[in-house]
Amino acid sequence: MDCIFCKIIAKVIPAAVVYEDKQILAFKDIHPLTPIHVLIIPKKHIESINDFSETDEQLAGHMVVVAKKIAADLQTGEKGYKLLFRVGDWGGQEVGHLHLHLLGGAQLYEEIRPI
Ligand code: 5GP
Ligand code: ZN
Protein backbone atom coordinates (compact mmCIF):
# COMPACT_ATOMS: atom_id res chain seq x y z
CA MET A 1 0.00 0.00 0.00
CA ASP A 2 2.01 2.92 -1.34
CA CYS A 3 -0.82 5.42 -1.31
CA ILE A 4 -0.60 7.99 1.48
CA PHE A 5 -4.36 8.57 1.56
CA CYS A 6 -5.07 4.80 1.72
CA LYS A 7 -2.75 4.80 4.76
CA ILE A 8 -4.81 7.59 6.33
CA ILE A 9 -8.00 5.57 5.66
CA ALA A 10 -6.38 2.51 7.28
CA LYS A 11 -5.34 4.75 10.24
CA VAL A 12 -1.69 3.84 9.63
CA ILE A 13 -0.98 7.57 9.27
CA PRO A 14 -2.85 9.93 11.60
CA ALA A 15 -5.07 12.73 10.31
CA ALA A 16 -7.49 15.26 11.80
CA VAL A 17 -10.72 13.58 10.66
CA VAL A 18 -13.79 15.83 10.42
CA TYR A 19 -16.20 13.34 8.81
CA GLU A 20 -16.40 9.62 8.12
CA ASP A 21 -18.96 7.19 6.75
CA LYS A 22 -18.90 3.89 4.84
CA GLN A 23 -17.83 5.48 1.56
CA ILE A 24 -15.99 8.65 2.51
CA LEU A 25 -13.34 10.08 4.82
CA ALA A 26 -12.73 13.82 5.26
CA PHE A 27 -9.76 15.29 7.10
CA LYS A 28 -7.87 18.57 7.47
CA ASP A 29 -5.15 19.25 4.89
CA ILE A 30 -1.71 19.05 6.50
CA HIS A 31 -0.62 22.28 4.72
CA PRO A 32 -3.79 24.39 4.73
CA LEU A 33 -4.03 27.04 2.02
CA THR A 34 -6.98 28.73 3.73
CA PRO A 35 -8.32 28.88 7.32
CA ILE A 36 -10.58 25.93 6.49
CA HIS A 37 -8.97 23.36 4.18
CA VAL A 38 -10.49 19.89 4.21
CA LEU A 39 -9.89 16.97 1.84
CA ILE A 40 -12.87 14.73 1.07
CA ILE A 41 -11.80 11.34 -0.28
CA PRO A 42 -13.46 8.07 -1.28
CA LYS A 43 -12.41 5.09 0.84
CA LYS A 44 -12.06 3.08 -2.36
CA HIS A 45 -8.76 3.86 -4.12
CA ILE A 46 -9.56 5.80 -7.30
CA GLU A 47 -6.63 7.73 -8.76
CA SER A 48 -8.39 10.75 -10.19
CA ILE A 49 -11.57 12.09 -11.74
CA ASN A 50 -10.33 10.56 -15.00
CA ASP A 51 -10.86 7.14 -13.42
CA PHE A 52 -14.43 7.85 -12.35
CA SER A 53 -17.02 5.84 -14.30
CA GLU A 54 -20.81 5.80 -14.51
CA THR A 55 -20.87 3.34 -11.59
CA ASP A 56 -19.25 6.04 -9.41
CA GLU A 57 -21.94 8.67 -9.99
CA GLN A 58 -23.59 8.06 -6.61
CA LEU A 59 -20.19 8.36 -4.90
CA ALA A 60 -19.38 11.60 -6.77
CA GLY A 61 -22.70 13.12 -5.72
CA HIS A 62 -22.27 11.92 -2.15
CA MET A 63 -18.83 13.60 -1.95
CA VAL A 64 -20.39 16.93 -2.93
CA VAL A 65 -23.27 16.61 -0.45
CA VAL A 66 -20.80 15.73 2.32
CA ALA A 67 -18.65 18.74 1.34
CA LYS A 68 -21.68 21.01 1.72
CA LYS A 69 -22.43 19.57 5.17
CA ILE A 70 -18.83 19.99 6.34
CA ALA A 71 -18.80 23.60 5.07
CA ALA A 72 -21.95 24.30 7.09
CA ASP A 73 -20.57 22.54 10.20
CA LEU A 74 -17.34 24.58 9.99
CA GLN A 75 -19.29 27.85 9.66
CA THR A 76 -18.23 28.74 6.12
CA GLY A 77 -21.38 27.50 4.37
CA GLU A 78 -23.24 30.81 4.35
CA LYS A 79 -20.29 33.07 3.48
CA GLY A 80 -19.03 30.66 0.84
CA TYR A 81 -16.12 28.44 -0.10
CA LYS A 82 -14.51 26.69 -3.06
CA LEU A 83 -14.64 23.02 -4.03
CA LEU A 84 -11.71 21.91 -6.18
CA PHE A 85 -10.69 18.69 -7.90
CA ARG A 86 -7.18 18.81 -9.35
CA VAL A 87 -6.74 16.31 -12.18
CA GLY A 88 -3.41 15.11 -13.54
CA ASP A 89 -0.21 17.05 -14.22
CA TRP A 90 -1.75 20.13 -15.78
CA GLY A 91 -4.36 20.29 -13.03
CA GLY A 92 -1.58 20.22 -10.41
CA GLN A 93 -2.64 16.94 -8.76
CA GLU A 94 0.12 15.68 -6.47
CA VAL A 95 -1.53 12.83 -4.55
CA GLY A 96 -2.78 9.98 -6.73
CA HIS A 97 -5.89 9.23 -4.68
CA LEU A 98 -8.95 11.23 -5.71
CA HIS A 99 -9.68 14.11 -3.34
CA LEU A 100 -12.04 17.04 -3.26
CA HIS A 101 -10.57 20.19 -1.67
CA LEU A 102 -12.93 22.28 0.46
CA LEU A 103 -11.37 25.74 0.85
CA GLY A 104 -13.03 28.35 3.00
CA GLY A 105 -13.03 30.41 6.15
CA ALA A 106 -12.01 33.59 4.26
CA GLN A 107 -12.82 35.40 1.05
CA LEU A 108 -10.58 33.88 -1.64
CA TYR A 109 -8.72 35.30 -4.63
CA GLU A 110 -9.52 33.77 -8.00
CA GLU A 111 -5.85 33.18 -9.01
CA ILE A 112 -6.37 30.38 -11.51
CA ARG A 113 -4.31 31.16 -14.60
CA PRO A 114 -2.15 29.34 -17.15
CA ILE A 115 1.58 28.97 -16.53
P1 5GP B 1 -3.27 17.91 -4.68
O1 5GP B 1 -2.16 18.86 -5.04
O2 5GP B 1 -2.93 16.49 -5.05
O3 5GP B 1 -4.60 18.36 -5.22
O4 5GP B 1 -3.45 18.00 -3.13
C1 5GP B 1 -2.86 17.12 -2.21
C2 5GP B 1 -3.07 17.72 -0.85
O5 5GP B 1 -2.81 16.72 0.11
C3 5GP B 1 -2.14 18.90 -0.55
O6 5GP B 1 -2.91 20.05 -0.26
C4 5GP B 1 -1.31 18.40 0.65
O7 5GP B 1 -1.05 19.41 1.59
C5 5GP B 1 -2.20 17.30 1.23
N1 5GP B 1 -1.47 16.24 1.90
C6 5GP B 1 -0.41 15.55 1.40
N2 5GP B 1 0.00 14.62 2.28
C7 5GP B 1 -0.81 14.73 3.36
C8 5GP B 1 -0.88 14.01 4.61
O8 5GP B 1 -0.10 13.10 4.91
N3 5GP B 1 -1.85 14.39 5.48
C9 5GP B 1 -2.75 15.38 5.17
N4 5GP B 1 -3.67 15.67 6.11
N5 5GP B 1 -2.72 16.07 4.01
C10 5GP B 1 -1.76 15.74 3.11
ZN1 ZN C 1 -5.26 5.39 -2.17
PDB file of C-alpha atoms and ligand atoms in Angstrom:
ATOM      1  CA  MET A   1       0.000   0.000   0.000  1.00  0.00           C
ATOM      2  CA  ASP A   2       2.009   2.922  -1.341  1.00  0.00           C
ATOM      3  CA  CYS A   3      -0.822   5.419  -1.314  1.00  0.00           C
ATOM      4  CA  ILE A   4      -0.602   7.987   1.478  1.00  0.00           C
ATOM      5  CA  PHE A   5      -4.365   8.571   1.561  1.00  0.00           C
ATOM      6  CA  CYS A   6      -5.069   4.801   1.723  1.00  0.00           C
ATOM      7  CA  LYS A   7      -2.747   4.797   4.756  1.00  0.00           C
ATOM      8  CA  ILE A   8      -4.813   7.588   6.329  1.00  0.00           C
ATOM      9  CA  ILE A   9      -8.004   5.568   5.658  1.00  0.00           C
ATOM     10  CA  ALA A  10      -6.377   2.509   7.281  1.00  0.00           C
ATOM     11  CA  LYS A  11      -5.337   4.747  10.245  1.00  0.00           C
ATOM     12  CA  VAL A  12      -1.688   3.838   9.631  1.00  0.00           C
ATOM     13  CA  ILE A  13      -0.976   7.568   9.266  1.00  0.00           C
ATOM     14  CA  PRO A  14      -2.855   9.931  11.596  1.00  0.00           C
ATOM     15  CA  ALA A  15      -5.068  12.732  10.314  1.00  0.00           C
ATOM     16  CA  ALA A  16      -7.493  15.256  11.797  1.00  0.00           C
ATOM     17  CA  VAL A  17     -10.721  13.579  10.659  1.00  0.00           C
ATOM     18  CA  VAL A  18     -13.789  15.826  10.421  1.00  0.00           C
ATOM     19  CA  TYR A  19     -16.204  13.342   8.811  1.00  0.00           C
ATOM     20  CA  GLU A  20     -16.400   9.617   8.122  1.00  0.00           C
ATOM     21  CA  ASP A  21     -18.957   7.194   6.749  1.00  0.00           C
ATOM     22  CA  LYS A  22     -18.901   3.891   4.843  1.00  0.00           C
ATOM     23  CA  GLN A  23     -17.830   5.478   1.558  1.00  0.00           C
ATOM     24  CA  ILE A  24     -15.986   8.645   2.515  1.00  0.00           C
ATOM     25  CA  LEU A  25     -13.341  10.080   4.824  1.00  0.00           C
ATOM     26  CA  ALA A  26     -12.732  13.823   5.262  1.00  0.00           C
ATOM     27  CA  PHE A  27      -9.758  15.295   7.100  1.00  0.00           C
ATOM     28  CA  LYS A  28      -7.869  18.568   7.471  1.00  0.00           C
ATOM     29  CA  ASP A  29      -5.149  19.248   4.885  1.00  0.00           C
ATOM     30  CA  ILE A  30      -1.707  19.054   6.496  1.00  0.00           C
ATOM     31  CA  HIS A  31      -0.618  22.280   4.720  1.00  0.00           C
ATOM     32  CA  PRO A  32      -3.791  24.388   4.735  1.00  0.00           C
ATOM     33  CA  LEU A  33      -4.032  27.044   2.016  1.00  0.00           C
ATOM     34  CA  THR A  34      -6.984  28.730   3.735  1.00  0.00           C
ATOM     35  CA  PRO A  35      -8.320  28.876   7.322  1.00  0.00           C
ATOM     36  CA  ILE A  36     -10.584  25.930   6.489  1.00  0.00           C
ATOM     37  CA  HIS A  37      -8.968  23.361   4.176  1.00  0.00           C
ATOM     38  CA  VAL A  38     -10.486  19.891   4.211  1.00  0.00           C
ATOM     39  CA  LEU A  39      -9.888  16.972   1.840  1.00  0.00           C
ATOM     40  CA  ILE A  40     -12.867  14.733   1.071  1.00  0.00           C
ATOM     41  CA  ILE A  41     -11.798  11.341  -0.278  1.00  0.00           C
ATOM     42  CA  PRO A  42     -13.461   8.074  -1.282  1.00  0.00           C
ATOM     43  CA  LYS A  43     -12.407   5.089   0.840  1.00  0.00           C
ATOM     44  CA  LYS A  44     -12.055   3.082  -2.359  1.00  0.00           C
ATOM     45  CA  HIS A  45      -8.758   3.865  -4.119  1.00  0.00           C
ATOM     46  CA  ILE A  46      -9.556   5.798  -7.302  1.00  0.00           C
ATOM     47  CA  GLU A  47      -6.629   7.734  -8.755  1.00  0.00           C
ATOM     48  CA  SER A  48      -8.387  10.748 -10.194  1.00  0.00           C
ATOM     49  CA  ILE A  49     -11.567  12.089 -11.737  1.00  0.00           C
ATOM     50  CA  ASN A  50     -10.328  10.563 -15.003  1.00  0.00           C
ATOM     51  CA  ASP A  51     -10.858   7.138 -13.419  1.00  0.00           C
ATOM     52  CA  PHE A  52     -14.434   7.851 -12.355  1.00  0.00           C
ATOM     53  CA  SER A  53     -17.017   5.841 -14.301  1.00  0.00           C
ATOM     54  CA  GLU A  54     -20.813   5.796 -14.511  1.00  0.00           C
ATOM     55  CA  THR A  55     -20.874   3.344 -11.592  1.00  0.00           C
ATOM     56  CA  ASP A  56     -19.248   6.040  -9.415  1.00  0.00           C
ATOM     57  CA  GLU A  57     -21.945   8.671  -9.990  1.00  0.00           C
ATOM     58  CA  GLN A  58     -23.587   8.059  -6.610  1.00  0.00           C
ATOM     59  CA  LEU A  59     -20.192   8.358  -4.897  1.00  0.00           C
ATOM     60  CA  ALA A  60     -19.380  11.600  -6.767  1.00  0.00           C
ATOM     61  CA  GLY A  61     -22.702  13.121  -5.719  1.00  0.00           C
ATOM     62  CA  HIS A  62     -22.265  11.918  -2.155  1.00  0.00           C
ATOM     63  CA  MET A  63     -18.835  13.602  -1.945  1.00  0.00           C
ATOM     64  CA  VAL A  64     -20.388  16.935  -2.929  1.00  0.00           C
ATOM     65  CA  VAL A  65     -23.273  16.606  -0.452  1.00  0.00           C
ATOM     66  CA  VAL A  66     -20.796  15.733   2.323  1.00  0.00           C
ATOM     67  CA  ALA A  67     -18.651  18.744   1.338  1.00  0.00           C
ATOM     68  CA  LYS A  68     -21.683  21.005   1.716  1.00  0.00           C
ATOM     69  CA  LYS A  69     -22.433  19.566   5.170  1.00  0.00           C
ATOM     70  CA  ILE A  70     -18.833  19.988   6.341  1.00  0.00           C
ATOM     71  CA  ALA A  71     -18.795  23.603   5.067  1.00  0.00           C
ATOM     72  CA  ALA A  72     -21.946  24.302   7.093  1.00  0.00           C
ATOM     73  CA  ASP A  73     -20.568  22.536  10.203  1.00  0.00           C
ATOM     74  CA  LEU A  74     -17.341  24.578   9.993  1.00  0.00           C
ATOM     75  CA  GLN A  75     -19.289  27.853   9.664  1.00  0.00           C
ATOM     76  CA  THR A  76     -18.230  28.739   6.117  1.00  0.00           C
ATOM     77  CA  GLY A  77     -21.377  27.498   4.369  1.00  0.00           C
ATOM     78  CA  GLU A  78     -23.241  30.808   4.351  1.00  0.00           C
ATOM     79  CA  LYS A  79     -20.292  33.073   3.484  1.00  0.00           C
ATOM     80  CA  GLY A  80     -19.025  30.658   0.838  1.00  0.00           C
ATOM     81  CA  TYR A  81     -16.117  28.435  -0.097  1.00  0.00           C
ATOM     82  CA  LYS A  82     -14.510  26.689  -3.062  1.00  0.00           C
ATOM     83  CA  LEU A  83     -14.636  23.018  -4.025  1.00  0.00           C
ATOM     84  CA  LEU A  84     -11.715  21.911  -6.184  1.00  0.00           C
ATOM     85  CA  PHE A  85     -10.686  18.693  -7.900  1.00  0.00           C
ATOM     86  CA  ARG A  86      -7.177  18.811  -9.348  1.00  0.00           C
ATOM     87  CA  VAL A  87      -6.744  16.314 -12.183  1.00  0.00           C
ATOM     88  CA  GLY A  88      -3.405  15.105 -13.538  1.00  0.00           C
ATOM     89  CA  ASP A  89      -0.212  17.052 -14.216  1.00  0.00           C
ATOM     90  CA  TRP A  90      -1.754  20.132 -15.777  1.00  0.00           C
ATOM     91  CA  GLY A  91      -4.355  20.290 -13.033  1.00  0.00           C
ATOM     92  CA  GLY A  92      -1.582  20.220 -10.410  1.00  0.00           C
ATOM     93  CA  GLN A  93      -2.644  16.938  -8.765  1.00  0.00           C
ATOM     94  CA  GLU A  94       0.117  15.680  -6.473  1.00  0.00           C
ATOM     95  CA  VAL A  95      -1.526  12.830  -4.547  1.00  0.00           C
ATOM     96  CA  GLY A  96      -2.781   9.977  -6.726  1.00  0.00           C
ATOM     97  CA  HIS A  97      -5.892   9.230  -4.684  1.00  0.00           C
ATOM     98  CA  LEU A  98      -8.950  11.229  -5.714  1.00  0.00           C
ATOM     99  CA  HIS A  99      -9.682  14.107  -3.342  1.00  0.00           C
ATOM    100  CA  LEU A 100     -12.040  17.044  -3.256  1.00  0.00           C
ATOM    101  CA  HIS A 101     -10.571  20.190  -1.675  1.00  0.00           C
ATOM    102  CA  LEU A 102     -12.930  22.278   0.464  1.00  0.00           C
ATOM    103  CA  LEU A 103     -11.370  25.736   0.847  1.00  0.00           C
ATOM    104  CA  GLY A 104     -13.030  28.348   2.999  1.00  0.00           C
ATOM    105  CA  GLY A 105     -13.027  30.413   6.152  1.00  0.00           C
ATOM    106  CA  ALA A 106     -12.015  33.592   4.264  1.00  0.00           C
ATOM    107  CA  GLN A 107     -12.820  35.395   1.049  1.00  0.00           C
ATOM    108  CA  LEU A 108     -10.581  33.878  -1.641  1.00  0.00           C
ATOM    109  CA  TYR A 109      -8.717  35.296  -4.630  1.00  0.00           C
ATOM    110  CA  GLU A 110      -9.524  33.770  -7.998  1.00  0.00           C
ATOM    111  CA  GLU A 111      -5.849  33.178  -9.008  1.00  0.00           C
ATOM    112  CA  ILE A 112      -6.365  30.380 -11.506  1.00  0.00           C
ATOM    113  CA  ARG A 113      -4.308  31.158 -14.603  1.00  0.00           C
ATOM    114  CA  PRO A 114      -2.153  29.343 -17.149  1.00  0.00           C
ATOM    115  CA  ILE A 115       1.584  28.968 -16.529  1.00  0.00           C
TER     116      ILE A 115
HETATM  117  P1  5GP B   1      -3.266  17.908  -4.685  1.00  0.00           P
HETATM  118  O1  5GP B   1      -2.158  18.856  -5.044  1.00  0.00           O
HETATM  119  O2  5GP B   1      -2.933  16.489  -5.049  1.00  0.00           O
HETATM  120  O3  5GP B   1      -4.598  18.364  -5.222  1.00  0.00           O
HETATM  121  O4  5GP B   1      -3.447  18.005  -3.126  1.00  0.00           O
HETATM  122  C1  5GP B   1      -2.863  17.116  -2.214  1.00  0.00           C
HETATM  123  C2  5GP B   1      -3.070  17.720  -0.851  1.00  0.00           C
HETATM  124  O5  5GP B   1      -2.810  16.723   0.106  1.00  0.00           O
HETATM  125  C3  5GP B   1      -2.137  18.898  -0.554  1.00  0.00           C
HETATM  126  O6  5GP B   1      -2.909  20.051  -0.259  1.00  0.00           O
HETATM  127  C4  5GP B   1      -1.314  18.400   0.648  1.00  0.00           C
HETATM  128  O7  5GP B   1      -1.052  19.414   1.591  1.00  0.00           O
HETATM  129  C5  5GP B   1      -2.197  17.302   1.227  1.00  0.00           C
HETATM  130  N1  5GP B   1      -1.469  16.240   1.898  1.00  0.00           N
HETATM  131  C6  5GP B   1      -0.408  15.555   1.401  1.00  0.00           C
HETATM  132  N2  5GP B   1       0.003  14.624   2.282  1.00  0.00           N
HETATM  133  C7  5GP B   1      -0.813  14.725   3.363  1.00  0.00           C
HETATM  134  C8  5GP B   1      -0.881  14.011   4.607  1.00  0.00           C
HETATM  135  O8  5GP B   1      -0.099  13.099   4.911  1.00  0.00           O
HETATM  136  N3  5GP B   1      -1.854  14.387   5.478  1.00  0.00           N
HETATM  137  C9  5GP B   1      -2.753  15.382   5.173  1.00  0.00           C
HETATM  138  N4  5GP B   1      -3.674  15.668   6.110  1.00  0.00           N
HETATM  139  N5  5GP B   1      -2.715  16.068   4.014  1.00  0.00           N
HETATM  140  C10 5GP B   1      -1.757  15.743   3.113  1.00  0.00           C
HETATM  141 ZN    ZN B   2      -5.261   5.393  -2.168  1.00  0.00          ZN
END
